[in-house]
Amino acid sequence: MLRSHTCGDLRREHVGSTVTLCGWVSRCRDHGGLAFIDLRDRYGITQVVFHPGEGATLHEEGRSLRSEDVIQVTGVVEARAEKDVNPKLPTGQIDVRVKTLKVLNKSKTPPFEPGTSELPNEELRLRYRFLDLRRPALQQNMILRHKISKLTRDYFDSLGFLEIETPVLGRSTPEGARDYLVPSRVHPGAFFALPQSPQLYKQILMVAGYDRYFQLARCFRDEDLRADRQPEFTQIDVEMAFVEREDILSAIDGLVSHLINGIRGEQIPLPLPRYAYFDVMERYGSDKPDFRFGMELKCIADIAGRCGFGVFKSTIESGKRVRGLCAPQAADKYSRKTIDELTEFVKNYGAQGLAFFRVKDGALDSPIAKFFSAEDQKAIIERFDAKNGDLLFFVASDAKVTSAALAALRSRLGKELKLYDPMQMHAAWVLDFPLVTWNAEENRWDAEHHPFCSVHPDDVELLKTDPGKVRAQSYDLVVNGYESASGSVRIHDPAIQQTVFDLIGVTAEQAESRFGFLLDALRYGAPPHAGIALGLDRWVMMFAGNDNIRDVIAFPKTQKASDLMTGAPSDVDTKQLRELHIKSDVK
RNA sequence: GGGGCCGUAGCUCAAUUGGUUAGAGUACCGGACUGUCGAUCCGGGGGUUGCGGGUUCAAGUCCCGUCGGCCUCGCCA
């Protein structure tokens, strides 16, 4: 070992002992006589002191150190005088008087300094990821990620689950997200696909008798990125046999409790709250609302239909909806100009406009208030339980647009008005999603979750008569407005499976050619089974109180899915392409 | 594929309506300084304003294109 302690170890009790530390030079304070160096590693920061009394050569060497040099120092732990204690550092009661210094590696002048709080733009951070990862904030995220993985493995292990790895090189199944493809050298013209999730493998593991499976599985989806979405991410993948929905929900309740207790030391009440998809869409306009605050959506179709405001009236007459929300005590915080900005904002979600009313002296105050009778103004105020000083917003459009626009507005206002504690974790289930949704472009039904999701037992009859009303035995775990887990009870009967395929327009031949191996497996004694997958990256992000998934991934990709550090993806030799029987039409 | 924001010294930013030699802090280099912890003080070097066109007497500033980063709609079974 090149060191006796880390830079986070030393305390007053070590005073007098001789220690050896290694680390990176974080900051230098050179007084000509005394020179102070903040020495940093992932455990902390320790101040080391170069004293002129320890010899001119050593002193000069100490003074010549610069940011990010890697050094090894041996010295004596000394107590700081009371006035010199640094309360910001856990090691702030001591420093190390250096007796010998070894520069293990000199650093070039870094493009930015991990030791300062001022952050450069993200492009530079990604290009020099090794420097960015030296920052204590990112190191804490990596440590947090490790802890969550460890707690997860411990939890499932304690319940008798087996972690089983599934292939990364698999078969392309064209449904769902776009696949990342890997060409086969030995099968000219054929491709592997990287898994979007281990879905089919884990169901086959159930058939194979591994009735409690989990895996921290890397997944790949070639779709556009977002702040909370990377093309390559990690799922906590879970599947159980001989179970019902309830067993999955309670198993994951237990995991969530285990994680929150393990990371935050907090106990949460179980079971987690459960909501029906339909209710959540009606009350929040989103299937993944942030439940940490209220500000629920309300419908005013009755009032809108009889008011004098043409836009509202004609919307209701054409069978559409007028819904709104009440922003508490926001009337003075949002000027006409900022409301105009909000109007532009909701237009991104298809809304034509945004009607607003300030609540003032028990009535509505707005350019369009005159179109509403005093009774209707009062009725609106009562419906929202609005108080003087509140600000009401309304969107008139179909169910989809009013939901999307108001959900986005609710989310934005909740953040701007600080209606919740950003560090709070609130987890709740959303149940009974529709099995299928109508795809107007392709003129057919699409699976909402995936094609292997089983049908709610009460709704089997509706499959043939009114597919849009059929509920799936599926469930999402929603945390702080993020879809943090999603799963379902699976179909284990090949006949029902084919019924669902028929519904979503997959012929028996297509099903055989794409998923034949799964369908075949289901014919050889498939137990009833169900499962779920949690987005590990998002969980780490939420525990970190962060809203950027890149900060919890060691080597993330940019929005254009490239790696600025390595330069991936890159050109390859024509020789490689020839071996893979690939011709490119680029260039 | 669409919408928005951004790109000026190594870094973070400034630069009036288009107007003289593009500034500041920090980092870097040199000097002073024995208890600092965002050390302080003095001095110095450092710029193809992302790139390519265009308008103009004159472009960091206006226009077009392009590259890159971020946010977002679509997309993500």
XYZ file of C-alpha atoms (C1' of nucleotides) in Angstrom:
664
model
C 0.000 0.000 0.000
C 1.211 3.437 -0.853
C -0.810 4.997 1.969
C -1.662 4.374 5.607
C -4.895 6.357 5.650
C -7.275 8.013 3.222
C -7.863 11.746 3.015
C -11.110 11.337 4.948
C -9.764 9.312 7.884
C -7.776 11.534 10.177
C -9.232 13.030 13.344
C -7.996 14.541 16.570
C -7.335 11.045 17.964
C -4.608 10.537 15.334
C -2.576 13.524 16.554
C 1.049 12.582 16.976
C 1.031 9.591 14.664
C 3.027 9.400 11.468
C 0.847 8.787 8.421
C 1.182 8.458 4.669
C -1.498 9.884 2.421
C -1.991 9.759 -1.338
C -4.281 11.918 -3.398
C -4.820 14.761 -5.796
C -3.761 18.329 -5.116
C -7.041 20.190 -4.869
C -6.069 23.686 -3.817
C -2.797 25.377 -2.905
C -2.292 28.260 -0.521
C 1.323 29.347 -0.658
C 2.345 31.896 1.971
C 5.986 31.940 1.003
C 6.761 30.463 4.371
C 4.010 28.033 5.141
C 2.354 26.342 2.180
C -0.995 24.582 2.550
C -2.266 21.926 0.202
C -5.768 20.489 0.227
C -5.193 16.844 -0.609
C -8.242 15.093 -2.055
C -9.354 11.546 -2.670
C -12.820 10.033 -2.806
C -12.940 9.772 0.970
C -12.399 13.442 1.686
C -9.950 16.289 1.943
C -7.030 16.619 4.333
C -4.904 19.722 4.655
C -1.188 19.010 4.467
C 1.337 21.661 5.468
C 4.777 22.297 4.031
C 6.825 23.970 6.737
C 10.095 25.765 5.958
C 11.563 24.115 9.021
C 11.413 20.707 7.320
C 14.141 21.628 4.825
C 14.432 24.031 1.944
C 14.200 21.415 -0.807
C 11.018 19.829 0.523
C 9.514 23.251 1.080
C 10.261 24.367 -2.460
C 8.842 21.126 -3.875
C 5.683 21.602 -1.855
C 5.279 25.153 -3.096
C 5.630 24.039 -6.709
C 2.655 21.663 -6.541
C -0.319 22.477 -8.769
C -3.916 21.385 -9.165
C -4.470 17.690 -9.857
C -0.876 16.616 -9.289
C -0.906 13.180 -7.699
C 1.284 13.014 -4.622
C 2.235 10.853 -1.712
C 3.127 12.570 1.532
C 4.390 11.204 4.804
C 4.141 13.368 7.871
C 2.917 13.831 11.396
C -0.693 14.519 12.304
C -0.882 17.780 14.222
C -3.791 19.329 16.059
C -4.862 22.700 14.763
C -5.095 25.615 17.136
C -8.676 26.380 18.067
C -8.818 29.424 15.795
C -7.449 27.439 12.836
C -10.007 24.630 12.918
C -11.956 24.356 9.678
C -15.536 23.406 10.585
C -16.370 22.721 6.934
C -14.132 19.648 6.829
C -14.566 16.434 8.829
C -10.769 16.402 9.021
C -10.703 20.093 9.899
C -9.352 19.655 13.419
C -5.996 18.371 12.215
C -3.456 18.786 9.493
C -0.465 16.788 8.405
C 2.985 18.337 8.694
C 4.818 16.924 5.716
C 8.207 15.238 6.269
C 8.588 13.635 2.839
C 6.898 14.250 -0.494
C 6.796 12.062 -3.551
C 5.186 13.405 -6.690
C 3.591 10.264 -8.112
C 2.467 12.041 -11.248
C 2.498 15.640 -12.339
C -0.722 16.841 -13.973
C -1.065 19.039 -17.006
C -2.915 22.226 -16.131
C -6.487 20.911 -16.078
C -9.150 22.577 -18.258
C -11.267 22.873 -15.151
C -10.710 22.183 -11.507
C -12.673 19.460 -9.747
C -11.852 21.187 -6.473
C -13.836 24.350 -7.160
C -17.571 24.855 -7.017
C -17.720 26.682 -10.340
C -18.776 24.197 -12.996
C -17.831 24.505 -16.657
C -20.347 23.651 -19.349
C -21.417 20.068 -19.612
C -19.698 19.531 -22.929
C -16.327 20.092 -21.312
C -17.261 17.994 -18.289
C -18.152 15.081 -20.568
C -15.027 15.444 -22.657
C -12.895 15.365 -19.511
C -15.111 12.923 -17.647
C -12.162 11.639 -15.602
C -11.820 15.118 -14.104
C -15.554 15.547 -13.630
C -15.755 12.206 -11.860
C -13.148 13.469 -9.379
C -15.663 16.036 -8.147
C -16.996 15.088 -4.738
C -20.590 15.594 -5.916
C -20.260 13.000 -8.678
C -18.299 10.686 -6.425
C -21.176 10.818 -3.947
C -23.549 9.889 -6.763
C -21.434 6.886 -7.720
C -21.269 5.806 -4.080
C -25.043 6.211 -3.805
C -25.522 4.140 -6.933
C -23.364 1.378 -5.511
C -25.331 1.405 -2.250
C -28.652 1.152 -4.057
C -27.402 -1.771 -6.149
C -26.077 -3.479 -3.035
C -29.295 -2.939 -1.059
C -31.261 -4.277 -4.011
C -29.163 -7.431 -4.296
C -29.293 -7.996 -0.552
C -33.062 -7.540 -0.511
C -33.812 -9.986 -3.297
C -31.234 -12.452 -2.037
C -32.895 -12.450 1.373
C -36.177 -13.410 -0.290
C -34.647 -16.314 -2.190
C -34.381 -14.633 -5.591
C -31.619 -15.688 -7.970
C -29.721 -13.166 -10.063
C -29.386 -14.710 -13.497
C -27.663 -13.024 -16.418
C -29.350 -12.965 -19.793
C -27.695 -12.366 -23.155
C -26.745 -8.976 -24.484
C -26.577 -10.341 -28.000
C -30.131 -11.361 -28.772
C -32.804 -11.455 -31.374
C -34.394 -8.350 -32.810
C -38.103 -7.985 -32.107
C -39.354 -5.052 -34.175
C -42.065 -3.985 -31.716
C -41.350 -1.302 -29.146
C -38.292 0.846 -29.230
C -35.783 0.957 -32.061
C -33.117 -1.729 -31.650
C -29.387 -1.284 -31.541
C -28.134 -3.822 -34.029
C -24.910 -5.812 -34.063
C -23.914 -7.441 -37.334
C -22.973 -11.092 -37.374
C -19.679 -11.912 -39.074
C -20.458 -15.588 -39.517
C -24.033 -15.062 -40.710
C -23.757 -12.597 -43.583
C -26.643 -10.140 -43.594
C -27.938 -11.222 -40.159
C -27.930 -9.102 -37.029
C -28.137 -9.436 -33.309
C -30.070 -6.830 -31.358
C -29.055 -5.485 -27.975
C -31.866 -6.057 -25.471
C -34.420 -3.321 -24.871
C -35.065 -5.311 -21.715
C -34.645 -8.992 -20.797
C -38.433 -9.416 -21.085
C -38.598 -12.589 -23.144
C -35.682 -14.268 -21.417
C -37.110 -13.715 -17.977
C -40.450 -15.189 -18.969
C -38.627 -18.212 -20.319
C -36.760 -18.463 -17.033
C -40.155 -18.752 -15.353
C -41.085 -21.583 -17.689
C -37.716 -23.099 -16.852
C -38.551 -23.189 -13.164
C -36.517 -20.275 -11.774
C -39.552 -18.884 -10.015
C -37.844 -15.934 -8.340
C -35.511 -14.100 -10.686
C -33.923 -10.682 -10.637
C -31.102 -9.020 -12.488
C -29.434 -5.650 -12.660
C -29.694 -5.677 -16.416
C -28.222 -3.282 -18.938
C -30.801 -2.281 -21.544
C -30.497 -0.456 -24.855
C -33.026 1.635 -26.767
C -32.158 3.619 -29.856
C -34.579 6.476 -29.253
C -34.098 10.189 -28.701
C -32.664 11.197 -25.346
C -34.050 13.316 -22.545
C -32.771 14.630 -19.242
C -34.007 11.386 -17.657
C -33.328 9.027 -20.571
C -30.131 7.445 -21.856
C -29.832 5.002 -24.754
C -28.060 2.600 -22.440
C -29.476 2.213 -18.955
C -29.892 -0.239 -16.125
C -33.051 -1.979 -15.021
C -33.676 -3.803 -11.789
C -35.462 -6.601 -13.589
C -37.744 -8.901 -11.605
C -39.973 -11.853 -12.424
C -41.862 -14.315 -10.209
C -43.833 -17.487 -10.946
C -46.907 -18.825 -9.122
C -47.872 -15.322 -8.095
C -50.582 -12.759 -8.618
C -50.367 -9.015 -9.054
C -50.533 -8.526 -5.321
C -47.337 -10.517 -4.791
C -45.352 -8.295 -7.126
C -46.736 -5.114 -5.595
C -45.895 -6.179 -2.075
C -42.452 -7.454 -3.069
C -41.656 -4.066 -4.608
C -43.255 -2.204 -1.688
C -40.704 -4.053 0.402
C -37.854 -3.078 -1.898
C -38.837 0.589 -1.868
C -39.053 0.555 1.910
C -35.687 -1.235 2.132
C -34.056 1.344 -0.140
C -35.510 4.408 1.569
C -34.598 3.006 4.947
C -31.138 1.983 3.767
C -30.315 5.273 2.083
C -32.221 7.846 4.116
C -32.773 5.950 7.342
C -36.483 6.694 7.050
C -39.435 4.372 7.586
C -42.278 4.696 5.112
C -45.792 3.395 5.636
C -46.723 0.324 3.596
C -48.482 -0.631 1.451
C -47.677 2.205 -0.925
C -50.730 4.167 -2.125
C -52.531 2.747 -5.152
C -54.445 4.637 -7.797
C -56.415 3.542 -10.821
C -55.104 4.740 -14.171
C -58.419 6.297 -15.118
C -58.661 8.288 -11.877
C -55.089 9.506 -12.135
C -55.608 10.682 -15.700
C -58.737 12.530 -14.627
C -57.206 14.116 -11.524
C -53.723 14.854 -12.839
C -53.832 14.502 -16.616
C -50.769 12.261 -16.530
C -50.124 8.609 -15.798
C -47.063 9.643 -13.819
C -48.001 12.730 -11.822
C -45.947 14.114 -9.012
C -48.046 13.143 -5.991
C -46.071 15.375 -3.633
C -48.533 18.200 -4.124
C -52.212 18.608 -4.940
C -53.359 21.165 -7.503
C -55.620 18.594 -9.100
C -57.369 19.078 -12.411
C -61.127 19.691 -12.446
C -63.660 19.592 -15.229
C -66.029 22.527 -15.736
C -67.913 21.155 -18.736
C -71.304 22.027 -17.200
C -70.402 25.672 -16.606
C -68.395 26.038 -19.824
C -71.316 24.723 -21.845
C -73.696 27.416 -20.637
C -71.317 30.381 -20.353
C -71.034 33.201 -22.852
C -67.419 32.529 -23.738
C -67.485 31.226 -27.292
C -64.327 29.152 -27.131
C -65.527 27.212 -24.089
C -69.046 26.850 -25.358
C -68.150 25.545 -28.797
C -65.580 23.166 -27.308
C -68.231 21.568 -25.134
C -70.730 21.538 -27.996
C -68.276 19.584 -30.126
C -68.024 16.968 -27.393
C -64.648 17.993 -26.083
C -63.581 19.159 -22.640
C -62.783 22.230 -20.573
C -60.557 21.446 -17.616
C -58.447 23.535 -15.349
C -56.390 23.811 -12.213
C -55.972 26.265 -9.382
C -52.517 27.663 -8.605
C -52.601 28.636 -4.934
C -51.708 32.244 -4.158
C -50.227 32.738 -7.604
C -52.334 35.704 -8.719
C -49.713 38.255 -7.720
C -46.755 36.117 -8.752
C -47.808 35.780 -12.382
C -48.031 38.968 -14.400
C -49.834 39.193 -17.696
C -46.462 38.750 -19.382
C -45.569 35.560 -17.536
C -49.058 34.209 -18.160
C -48.395 34.838 -21.860
C -45.294 32.698 -21.456
C -47.374 29.959 -19.859
C -49.764 30.211 -22.795
C -46.887 29.608 -25.199
C -45.786 26.767 -22.941
C -49.106 24.905 -23.096
C -49.226 25.370 -26.870
C -46.325 22.925 -27.032
C -48.780 20.316 -25.847
C -51.419 21.082 -28.443
C -53.490 23.594 -26.481
C -54.865 26.450 -28.568
C -54.765 28.835 -25.656
C -54.825 29.224 -21.920
C -57.715 30.934 -20.139
C -56.981 32.392 -16.720
C -58.842 34.016 -13.846
C -57.532 35.711 -10.772
C -59.675 35.091 -7.714
C -60.428 38.478 -6.184
C -63.027 39.398 -3.576
C -64.785 36.086 -4.059
C -65.208 36.610 -7.812
C -63.203 36.032 -10.967
C -61.007 38.729 -12.425
C -59.974 38.290 -16.029
C -60.512 39.722 -19.505
C -63.045 36.933 -20.075
C -64.722 37.042 -16.670
C -67.562 39.087 -18.139
C -68.735 36.013 -20.048
C -69.503 34.227 -16.782
C -72.470 34.992 -14.578
C -71.882 35.783 -10.927
C -73.369 32.385 -10.001
C -71.058 30.555 -12.420
C -68.036 32.471 -11.168
C -68.968 31.377 -7.689
C -69.506 27.798 -8.849
C -66.044 27.720 -10.420
C -64.459 29.080 -7.262
C -66.268 26.471 -5.184
C -65.306 23.649 -7.508
C -61.619 24.425 -7.037
C -62.050 25.427 -3.416
C -60.201 28.550 -4.543
C -59.195 31.371 -2.230
C -58.664 35.038 -2.918
C -55.249 35.440 -4.525
C -55.398 32.093 -6.329
C -54.944 31.873 -10.068
C -57.124 29.564 -12.169
C -56.076 28.206 -15.561
C -58.240 26.443 -18.119
C -57.607 24.570 -21.332
C -60.375 23.776 -23.805
C -59.683 20.840 -26.100
C -60.080 17.080 -26.275
C -59.256 14.795 -23.351
C -55.758 14.081 -24.586
C -54.703 17.686 -25.098
C -56.297 19.037 -21.911
C -54.551 16.268 -20.002
C -51.141 16.801 -21.574
C -51.228 20.589 -21.375
C -52.569 20.822 -17.838
C -50.284 18.063 -16.568
C -47.287 19.951 -17.925
C -48.599 23.202 -16.486
C -49.245 21.581 -13.121
C -45.742 20.194 -13.038
C -44.213 23.548 -13.937
C -46.317 25.548 -11.484
C -45.660 23.057 -8.697
C -41.955 23.600 -9.160
C -42.140 27.373 -9.570
C -44.462 27.834 -6.614
C -42.338 25.447 -4.527
C -45.328 23.338 -3.551
C -43.196 20.415 -2.422
C -39.894 19.474 -0.835
C -37.565 18.481 -3.697
C -35.779 15.914 -1.534
C -38.947 14.085 -0.507
C -39.505 10.670 -2.085
C -43.116 9.835 -2.768
C -43.877 6.460 -4.323
C -47.315 5.293 -5.429
C -48.780 2.652 -7.709
C -50.827 3.373 -10.795
C -52.877 0.294 -11.685
C -55.166 -0.980 -14.436
C -53.706 0.682 -17.488
C -55.596 0.134 -20.713
C -54.430 -2.997 -22.505
C -54.293 -1.282 -25.871
C -54.490 2.199 -27.319
C -55.729 3.195 -30.740
C -52.982 4.062 -33.194
C -54.663 6.496 -35.578
C -51.704 6.646 -37.963
C -51.478 2.901 -38.481
C -55.213 2.419 -38.008
C -54.872 -0.367 -35.463
C -54.617 -1.138 -31.756
C -51.195 -1.010 -30.105
C -50.198 -2.698 -26.880
C -49.944 -0.083 -24.158
C -47.414 -1.979 -22.050
C -46.283 -4.909 -24.170
C -47.983 -7.760 -26.022
C -47.425 -10.287 -23.220
C -49.423 -8.374 -20.658
C -52.452 -10.240 -19.373
C -55.999 -9.018 -19.428
C -57.950 -7.972 -16.349
C -60.176 -11.007 -15.627
C -63.329 -8.851 -15.555
C -62.638 -7.419 -19.004
C -62.013 -10.532 -21.115
C -65.419 -10.206 -22.773
C -64.625 -6.632 -23.860
C -61.683 -7.835 -25.953
C -63.971 -8.461 -28.877
C -66.520 -5.687 -28.304
C -64.677 -2.650 -26.956
C -60.904 -3.206 -26.820
C -60.165 0.366 -25.748
C -61.962 -0.274 -22.459
C -60.041 -3.434 -21.622
C -57.870 -3.046 -18.563
C -54.511 -4.764 -18.430
C -53.084 -6.416 -15.359
C -50.297 -3.911 -15.422
C -48.844 -1.495 -12.915
C -46.448 1.426 -12.815
C -44.635 2.699 -9.781
C -44.611 6.487 -9.913
C -42.088 8.398 -7.847
C -41.895 12.191 -7.840
C -43.395 12.416 -11.310
C -41.163 9.779 -12.863
C -42.158 6.359 -14.117
C -39.753 4.506 -11.859
C -40.987 0.963 -12.450
C -43.366 -0.780 -14.780
C -44.642 -4.312 -14.994
C -47.514 -6.698 -15.468
C -48.967 -10.112 -14.914
C -48.035 -12.036 -18.042
C -50.081 -14.179 -20.311
C -49.136 -17.826 -19.778
C -51.802 -19.320 -22.049
C -50.845 -19.509 -25.749
C -54.509 -19.205 -26.811
C -55.043 -15.915 -24.948
C -51.704 -14.760 -26.228
C -52.884 -15.296 -29.767
C -56.112 -13.398 -29.025
C -54.052 -10.403 -27.982
C -51.822 -10.724 -31.024
C -54.944 -10.798 -33.211
C -56.152 -7.615 -31.551
C -52.927 -5.707 -32.152
C -52.668 -6.960 -35.692
C -49.927 -9.525 -35.296
C -50.793 -12.589 -37.364
C -50.075 -16.090 -36.134
C -47.303 -16.344 -38.716
C -45.721 -13.072 -37.635
C -45.994 -14.057 -33.981
C -44.362 -17.418 -34.699
C -41.519 -15.851 -36.615
C -40.850 -13.103 -34.064
C -41.632 -14.680 -30.704
C -41.952 -18.334 -31.675
C -39.435 -19.357 -29.054
C -41.531 -17.741 -26.316
C -44.816 -19.096 -27.619
C -43.258 -22.504 -27.889
C -42.007 -22.290 -24.313
C -45.488 -21.317 -23.140
C -46.773 -24.606 -24.586
C -44.455 -26.701 -22.412
C -45.876 -26.038 -18.979
C -45.663 -22.339 -18.287
C -46.521 -21.342 -14.715
C -48.589 -18.237 -14.075
C -46.042 -15.469 -13.722
C -45.673 -11.746 -13.337
C -42.887 -9.245 -13.157
C -41.663 -5.714 -13.122
C -38.607 -3.651 -13.942
C -37.320 -0.615 -12.064
C -35.212 2.082 -13.668
C -32.086 1.999 -11.529
C -30.632 5.199 -12.980
C -33.808 7.128 -12.224
C -33.927 5.794 -8.685
C -30.353 6.911 -8.069
C -31.188 10.270 -9.614
C -34.173 10.739 -7.331
C -32.294 9.691 -4.223
C -29.561 12.141 -5.219
C -32.161 14.899 -5.547
C -30.938 15.402 -9.094
C -32.918 15.841 -12.303
C -30.175 14.883 -14.715
C -29.601 11.186 -15.338
C -26.111 11.834 -16.717
C -24.919 12.791 -13.251
C -25.593 9.299 -11.915
C -23.961 7.415 -14.799
C -20.193 7.229 -14.845
C -19.828 7.534 -18.599
C -23.055 8.876 -20.093
C -23.892 9.849 -23.649
C -24.882 13.262 -24.960
C -28.285 14.048 -26.369
C -27.047 12.878 -29.756
C -25.986 9.615 -28.131
C -22.281 10.150 -28.472
C -19.534 9.783 -25.921
C -17.450 12.958 -25.951
C -14.609 11.345 -24.042
C -13.974 8.356 -26.297
C -15.462 9.775 -29.472
C -17.901 6.889 -29.848
C -19.580 6.184 -32.164
C -16.765 6.395 -34.687
C -15.825 5.409 -38.195
C -14.449 1.914 -38.588
C -11.999 0.421 -41.041
C -13.381 -0.754 -44.345
C -11.707 -4.062 -43.493
C -14.016 -4.416 -40.481
C -17.031 -3.585 -42.599
C -16.006 -6.115 -45.236
C -15.719 -8.846 -42.614
C -19.224 -7.987 -41.509
C -20.560 -7.892 -45.061
C -21.661 -4.294 -44.618
C -21.650 -1.611 -47.258
C -22.314 1.933 -46.165
C -24.005 4.462 -48.424
C -22.596 7.332 -46.361
C -19.824 9.383 -48.032
C -38.400 15.130 -37.928
C -40.295 19.953 -35.187
C -39.727 24.100 -31.381
C -36.562 26.795 -27.871
C -31.867 28.358 -25.335
C -26.600 28.562 -25.740
C -21.339 28.885 -28.109
C -16.320 35.477 -26.781
C -9.026 34.155 -23.220
C -7.715 27.253 -20.376
C -12.516 28.160 -17.436
C -16.891 31.428 -15.786
C -18.790 35.669 -17.870
C -19.049 41.163 -19.823
C -18.801 44.216 -24.204
C -24.694 50.636 -25.112
C -28.205 51.318 -31.394
C -23.584 47.706 -35.706
C -18.534 52.043 -34.296
C -11.671 53.365 -31.828
C -6.796 48.781 -29.302
C -12.820 42.843 -27.329
C -12.691 43.635 -20.914
C -13.196 41.398 -15.753
C -12.682 37.375 -12.309
C -10.276 32.879 -12.061
C -6.558 29.567 -13.919
C -1.408 29.897 -15.861
C 3.831 32.336 -15.525
C 7.118 35.690 -12.395
C 7.659 38.313 -7.634
C 6.251 39.363 -2.142
C 4.304 36.994 2.131
C 4.968 31.688 8.496
C -1.777 29.717 9.940
C -4.308 29.856 5.289
C -8.689 27.110 4.024
C -12.602 30.926 -2.372
C -5.591 33.128 1.208
C -3.854 38.149 0.131
C -0.815 41.841 -2.575
C 2.228 43.406 -7.109
C 3.498 42.373 -12.219
C 3.063 39.488 -16.903
C 1.595 36.447 -20.986
C -2.903 34.717 -23.068
C -8.357 35.955 -28.329
C -9.280 33.302 -36.135
C -15.613 35.899 -30.769
C -17.473 27.412 -32.777
C -16.988 27.060 -38.315
C -18.389 28.898 -43.516
C -20.762 32.485 -46.353
C -23.482 37.258 -46.809
C -25.156 42.552 -45.779
C -22.320 47.078 -44.485
C -17.663 52.397 -44.827
C -17.575 49.206 -40.374
C -19.948 42.741 -37.628
C -18.730 39.521 -31.213
C -23.405 42.246 -32.353
C -27.634 41.796 -38.261
C -28.970 37.704 -42.141
C -28.261 32.556 -44.222
C -26.011 27.905 -43.661
C -23.341 24.445 -40.751
C -21.122 21.948 -36.326
C -21.525 21.080 -31.141
C -24.002 21.219 -26.067
C -28.593 21.580 -23.219
C -34.193 21.656 -22.650
C -38.505 19.939 -25.061
C -42.696 17.861 -28.666
C -42.960 13.585 -31.559
C -40.530 8.969 -30.267
C -39.341 5.702 -25.892
C -44.071 -2.161 -26.671
